[in-house]
Short mmCIF file of C-alpha atoms and ligand atoms in Angstrom, two decimals:
data_model
loop_
_atom_site.label_atom_id
_atom_site.label_comp_id
_atom_site.label_asym_id
_atom_site.label_seq_id
_atom_site.Cartn_x
_atom_site.Cartn_y
_atom_site.Cartn_z
CA MET V 1 18.26 4.84 9.45
CA SER V 2 17.70 4.81 5.69
CA LYS V 3 14.17 4.69 4.43
CA ARG V 4 12.64 1.73 2.65
CA GLY V 5 10.61 1.96 -0.52
CA PRO V 6 6.86 2.59 -0.25
CA PHE V 7 4.44 -0.27 -0.95
CA ILE V 8 1.45 0.98 -2.94
CA VAL V 9 -1.52 -1.16 -4.00
CA ILE V 10 -4.15 -0.19 -6.54
CA GLU V 11 -7.35 -2.21 -6.39
CA GLY V 12 -10.59 -1.88 -8.29
CA LEU V 13 -13.33 -3.55 -10.21
CA ASP V 14 -12.67 -4.87 -13.69
CA ARG V 15 -12.53 -1.94 -16.19
CA SER V 16 -12.00 0.61 -13.39
CA GLY V 17 -8.77 1.82 -15.01
CA LYS V 18 -6.32 0.00 -12.73
CA SER V 19 -3.88 -0.97 -15.46
CA THR V 20 -3.88 2.56 -16.87
CA GLN V 21 -3.45 4.17 -13.47
CA THR V 22 -0.71 1.80 -12.29
CA ALA V 23 1.20 2.48 -15.53
CA LEU V 24 0.75 6.25 -15.10
CA LEU V 25 1.88 6.00 -11.48
CA LEU V 26 5.00 4.10 -12.52
CA ALA V 27 5.72 6.83 -15.09
CA ARG V 28 5.39 9.49 -12.35
CA PHE V 29 7.97 7.68 -10.23
CA GLU V 30 10.31 7.38 -13.19
CA ALA V 31 9.88 11.05 -14.11
CA SER V 32 10.74 11.95 -10.50
CA GLY V 33 13.90 9.83 -10.65
CA ILE V 34 12.62 7.45 -7.96
CA PRO V 35 13.21 3.73 -8.56
CA ALA V 36 9.93 1.84 -8.80
CA LYS V 37 8.68 -1.54 -9.94
CA LEU V 38 5.18 -2.47 -11.07
CA LEU V 39 3.88 -5.92 -10.14
CA LYS V 40 0.58 -7.36 -11.22
CA PHE V 41 -1.54 -9.99 -9.49
CA PRO V 42 -2.34 -12.56 -10.58
CA ASP V 43 1.18 -12.93 -11.96
CA ARG V 44 0.34 -15.26 -14.83
CA THR V 45 3.99 -15.97 -15.69
CA THR V 46 4.68 -18.44 -12.84
CA ALA V 47 3.58 -22.10 -12.79
CA ILE V 48 0.80 -21.24 -10.31
CA GLY V 49 -0.07 -18.17 -12.41
CA GLN V 50 -0.55 -20.34 -15.47
CA MET V 51 -3.08 -22.49 -13.61
CA ILE V 52 -4.92 -19.30 -12.60
CA ASP V 53 -4.80 -18.05 -16.19
CA SER V 54 -6.43 -21.17 -17.59
CA TYR V 55 -9.07 -21.04 -14.85
CA LEU V 56 -9.89 -17.39 -15.66
CA LYS V 57 -10.13 -18.21 -19.35
CA SER V 58 -12.44 -21.10 -18.42
CA THR V 59 -10.18 -23.65 -20.08
CA SER V 60 -10.03 -25.44 -16.73
CA GLU V 61 -12.42 -25.89 -13.81
CA LEU V 62 -11.35 -25.82 -10.18
CA ASP V 63 -13.09 -25.93 -6.83
CA ASP V 64 -13.75 -22.36 -5.56
CA ARG V 65 -11.56 -22.88 -2.50
CA ALA V 66 -8.76 -24.50 -4.48
CA ILE V 67 -8.55 -21.54 -6.88
CA HIS V 68 -8.70 -19.14 -3.94
CA LEU V 69 -5.65 -20.79 -2.40
CA LEU V 70 -3.81 -20.66 -5.73
CA PHE V 71 -4.42 -16.89 -5.99
CA SER V 72 -3.05 -16.54 -2.46
CA ALA V 73 -0.04 -18.78 -3.19
CA ASN V 74 0.66 -16.63 -6.25
CA ARG V 75 1.03 -13.63 -3.90
CA TRP V 76 3.15 -15.55 -1.39
CA GLU V 77 5.56 -16.67 -4.10
CA LEU V 78 6.31 -12.99 -4.83
CA VAL V 79 6.80 -11.92 -1.19
CA SER V 80 10.58 -12.21 -1.17
CA THR V 81 10.74 -10.13 -4.38
CA ILE V 82 8.56 -7.44 -2.78
CA GLU V 83 10.61 -7.42 0.42
CA GLN V 84 13.92 -7.21 -1.42
CA LEU V 85 12.77 -4.34 -3.63
CA LEU V 86 11.44 -2.34 -0.69
CA ALA V 87 14.59 -2.97 1.35
CA VAL V 88 16.80 -1.38 -1.31
CA GLY V 89 14.52 1.66 -1.52
CA THR V 90 12.55 0.72 -4.64
CA ALA V 91 8.88 1.62 -4.60
CA VAL V 92 6.59 -1.34 -5.29
CA ILE V 93 3.31 -0.66 -7.06
CA CYS V 94 0.88 -3.58 -7.19
CA ASP V 95 -1.97 -3.88 -9.63
CA ARG V 96 -4.33 -5.91 -7.35
CA TYR V 97 -3.37 -7.70 -4.14
CA ALA V 98 -4.89 -9.66 -1.27
CA PHE V 99 -8.00 -7.47 -1.22
CA SER V 100 -8.99 -8.82 -4.65
CA GLY V 101 -8.51 -12.27 -3.20
CA ILE V 102 -11.17 -11.69 -0.56
CA ALA V 103 -13.48 -9.62 -2.75
CA PHE V 104 -13.78 -12.10 -5.61
CA SER V 105 -13.97 -15.29 -3.58
CA ALA V 106 -16.33 -13.92 -0.89
CA SER V 107 -18.59 -12.78 -3.75
CA LYS V 108 -19.04 -16.43 -4.64
CA GLY V 109 -20.47 -17.07 -1.18
CA ILE V 110 -17.37 -18.29 0.66
CA SER V 111 -17.03 -16.86 4.17
CA TYR V 112 -15.15 -13.57 4.40
CA GLU V 113 -12.95 -14.78 7.27
CA TRP V 114 -12.07 -17.99 5.43
CA CYS V 115 -11.08 -15.96 2.37
CA ARG V 116 -8.88 -13.65 4.42
CA ALA V 117 -7.04 -16.40 6.33
CA PRO V 118 -4.43 -17.52 3.75
CA ASP V 119 -3.31 -13.92 3.18
CA VAL V 120 -2.77 -13.13 6.87
CA GLY V 121 0.87 -12.13 7.30
CA LEU V 122 1.49 -10.87 3.75
CA PRO V 123 3.41 -7.57 3.60
CA ALA V 124 0.92 -4.77 4.33
CA PRO V 125 0.75 -1.96 1.78
CA ASP V 126 1.53 1.51 3.11
CA LEU V 127 -1.31 2.80 0.97
CA SER V 128 -4.15 0.99 -0.82
CA LEU V 129 -6.18 2.91 -3.37
CA PHE V 130 -9.52 1.50 -4.45
CA LEU V 131 -10.68 2.71 -7.86
CA ASP V 132 -14.41 2.77 -7.35
CA ILE V 133 -16.72 2.66 -10.35
CA SER V 134 -20.28 1.47 -10.78
CA PRO V 135 -20.65 -1.76 -12.78
CA GLU V 136 -22.87 0.20 -15.21
CA ALA V 137 -20.17 2.80 -15.88
CA ALA V 138 -17.52 0.08 -16.12
CA LYS V 139 -19.57 -1.71 -18.74
CA THR V 140 -19.71 1.37 -20.97
CA ARG V 141 -15.90 1.40 -21.10
CA GLY V 142 -15.77 -1.05 -23.96
CA GLY V 143 -17.73 -3.69 -22.10
CA TYR V 144 -16.44 -6.61 -20.10
CA GLY V 145 -14.22 -9.15 -21.79
CA GLU V 146 -14.53 -12.87 -21.97
CA GLU V 147 -13.07 -13.78 -18.59
CA ARG V 148 -14.92 -15.60 -15.88
CA TYR V 149 -15.73 -12.76 -13.44
CA GLU V 150 -16.50 -10.05 -15.97
CA LYS V 151 -20.26 -10.00 -15.39
CA GLU V 152 -22.24 -7.08 -14.01
CA GLU V 153 -23.87 -8.87 -11.06
CA MET V 154 -20.58 -10.41 -9.95
CA GLN V 155 -18.85 -7.01 -10.15
CA ARG V 156 -21.58 -5.48 -8.00
CA ARG V 157 -20.99 -8.02 -5.25
CA VAL V 158 -17.23 -7.66 -5.57
CA GLY V 159 -17.56 -3.89 -5.12
CA GLU V 160 -19.56 -4.39 -1.92
CA VAL V 161 -16.90 -6.65 -0.42
CA PHE V 162 -14.14 -4.19 -1.40
CA ARG V 163 -15.98 -1.41 0.44
CA ARG V 164 -16.30 -3.63 3.51
CA ILE V 165 -12.56 -4.35 3.43
CA GLY V 166 -11.82 -0.64 3.09
CA LYS V 167 -13.97 0.24 6.10
CA GLU V 168 -12.27 -2.39 8.23
CA ILE V 169 -8.81 -1.20 7.26
CA ASP V 170 -9.72 2.43 7.85
CA GLY V 171 -11.23 1.63 11.21
CA GLY V 172 -8.50 -0.78 12.23
CA GLY V 173 -5.63 1.62 12.95
CA ARG V 174 -2.44 1.88 10.91
CA GLU V 175 -1.25 -1.73 11.07
CA ASP V 176 -2.78 -2.64 7.70
CA GLY V 177 -1.79 0.70 6.13
CA ARG V 178 -4.15 3.31 4.81
CA TRP V 179 -7.09 2.73 2.44
CA VAL V 180 -8.57 5.43 0.22
CA ASN V 181 -11.53 5.13 -2.17
CA ILE V 182 -11.14 7.09 -5.40
CA ASP V 183 -13.97 7.88 -7.79
CA ALA V 184 -12.70 6.16 -10.93
CA GLY V 185 -15.62 7.42 -13.02
CA LYS V 186 -13.80 10.74 -13.46
CA GLU V 187 -11.48 11.66 -16.34
CA LYS V 188 -8.27 9.65 -16.51
CA GLU V 189 -6.12 12.75 -15.86
CA VAL V 190 -8.19 13.73 -12.82
CA VAL V 191 -7.88 10.26 -11.32
CA GLU V 192 -4.15 10.29 -12.02
CA GLY V 193 -3.79 13.61 -10.20
CA GLU V 194 -5.69 12.30 -7.18
CA VAL V 195 -3.61 9.14 -7.09
CA TRP V 196 -0.33 11.07 -7.25
CA ALA V 197 -1.44 13.55 -4.57
CA LEU V 198 -1.93 10.59 -2.21
CA VAL V 199 1.23 8.72 -3.21
CA GLU V 200 3.67 11.64 -3.45
CA PRO V 201 4.17 12.11 0.33
CA LEU V 202 5.41 8.48 0.50
CA ALA V 203 7.23 8.39 -2.81
CA ARG V 204 10.74 9.14 -1.54
CA GLY V 205 10.60 6.44 1.10
CA VAL V 206 8.94 5.32 4.29
CA GLU V 207 10.34 5.12 7.84
CA GLY V 208 9.82 2.02 9.91
CA PRO V 209 9.53 -1.66 9.15
CA LEU V 210 7.16 -3.23 6.70
CA ARG V 211 3.97 -4.25 8.48
CA ARG V 212 1.97 -7.44 7.97
CA LEU V 213 -1.65 -7.78 6.95
CA TRP V 214 -4.29 -8.82 9.49
CA THR V 215 -1.87 -10.35 12.00
CA ASP V 216 -4.43 -9.65 14.75
CA LYS V 217 -6.97 -11.87 12.98
CA LEU V 218 -5.19 -15.17 13.43
CA THR V 219 -3.29 -16.69 16.29
CA ILE V 220 -0.82 -19.33 15.33
P1 DGP D 1 -6.86 -8.90 -14.02
O1 DGP D 1 -5.68 -9.60 -14.65
O2 DGP D 1 -6.46 -7.76 -13.12
O3 DGP D 1 -7.95 -8.55 -15.03
O4 DGP D 1 -7.51 -9.98 -13.01
C1 DGP D 1 -8.03 -11.15 -13.51
C2 DGP D 1 -9.30 -11.55 -12.84
O5 DGP D 1 -9.01 -12.30 -11.66
C3 DGP D 1 -10.20 -10.42 -12.42
O6 DGP D 1 -11.55 -10.74 -12.79
C4 DGP D 1 -10.09 -10.38 -10.93
C5 DGP D 1 -9.74 -11.78 -10.56
N1 DGP D 1 -8.87 -11.87 -9.38
C6 DGP D 1 -7.72 -11.18 -9.17
N2 DGP D 1 -7.16 -11.56 -8.02
C7 DGP D 1 -7.96 -12.52 -7.50
C8 DGP D 1 -7.89 -13.32 -6.31
O7 DGP D 1 -6.97 -13.22 -5.51
N3 DGP D 1 -8.90 -14.21 -6.14
C9 DGP D 1 -9.92 -14.36 -7.01
N4 DGP D 1 -10.85 -15.27 -6.77
N5 DGP D 1 -10.01 -13.61 -8.13
C10 DGP D 1 -9.04 -12.71 -8.37
#
């Protein structure tokens, strides 16, 4: 049976270096001659993504649960693209995914289980890497921008939820893939090396079907 492409997710706090590291990871794939595609969530190019964009820029207001469901819908609308890429052996690298969905909305006080529910059944990454950085260190990297969540206290809460998610995935067997925390306070090149060391064993393809996130958490 031919292998499918690996599904890699990079998560992190704002200013943790996600965009840099996902771009460097894509370059590694390309240099190795392995087909790969970089996706970014939220994908602001779709109709749903444009609503998210104006919410993040505070040009529109939305109920916390309504925006949560839009973020989730924005992932669901890309599922067939992800599945098709993986099926033809292309690696998919995602800059943020469902874990951001839980982390940011639960940090506003919405229940963790409620936040997780709309993303149950999404394709499960084979490997999720969390770029961990303290909000203080993140702030020194040019400071937070103008967007809604880029505030120190919010980022602290978001980090706590991310660590909870990571523990649950680590402790929950292989169904939701593997989760690794990476110290993103280190030099860019060091982080890149650590990321590639974890990704390389999967880079040339993965055996077995794509799994689904948290299917044990909801009975339909
Ligand atoms: P980025 O384009 O990666 O800077 O992300 C934009 C902001 O949106 C960032 O502060 C994190 C937040 N975010 C990303 N995904 C989600 C999500 O699914 N739900 C919520 N509530 N926020 C998210």
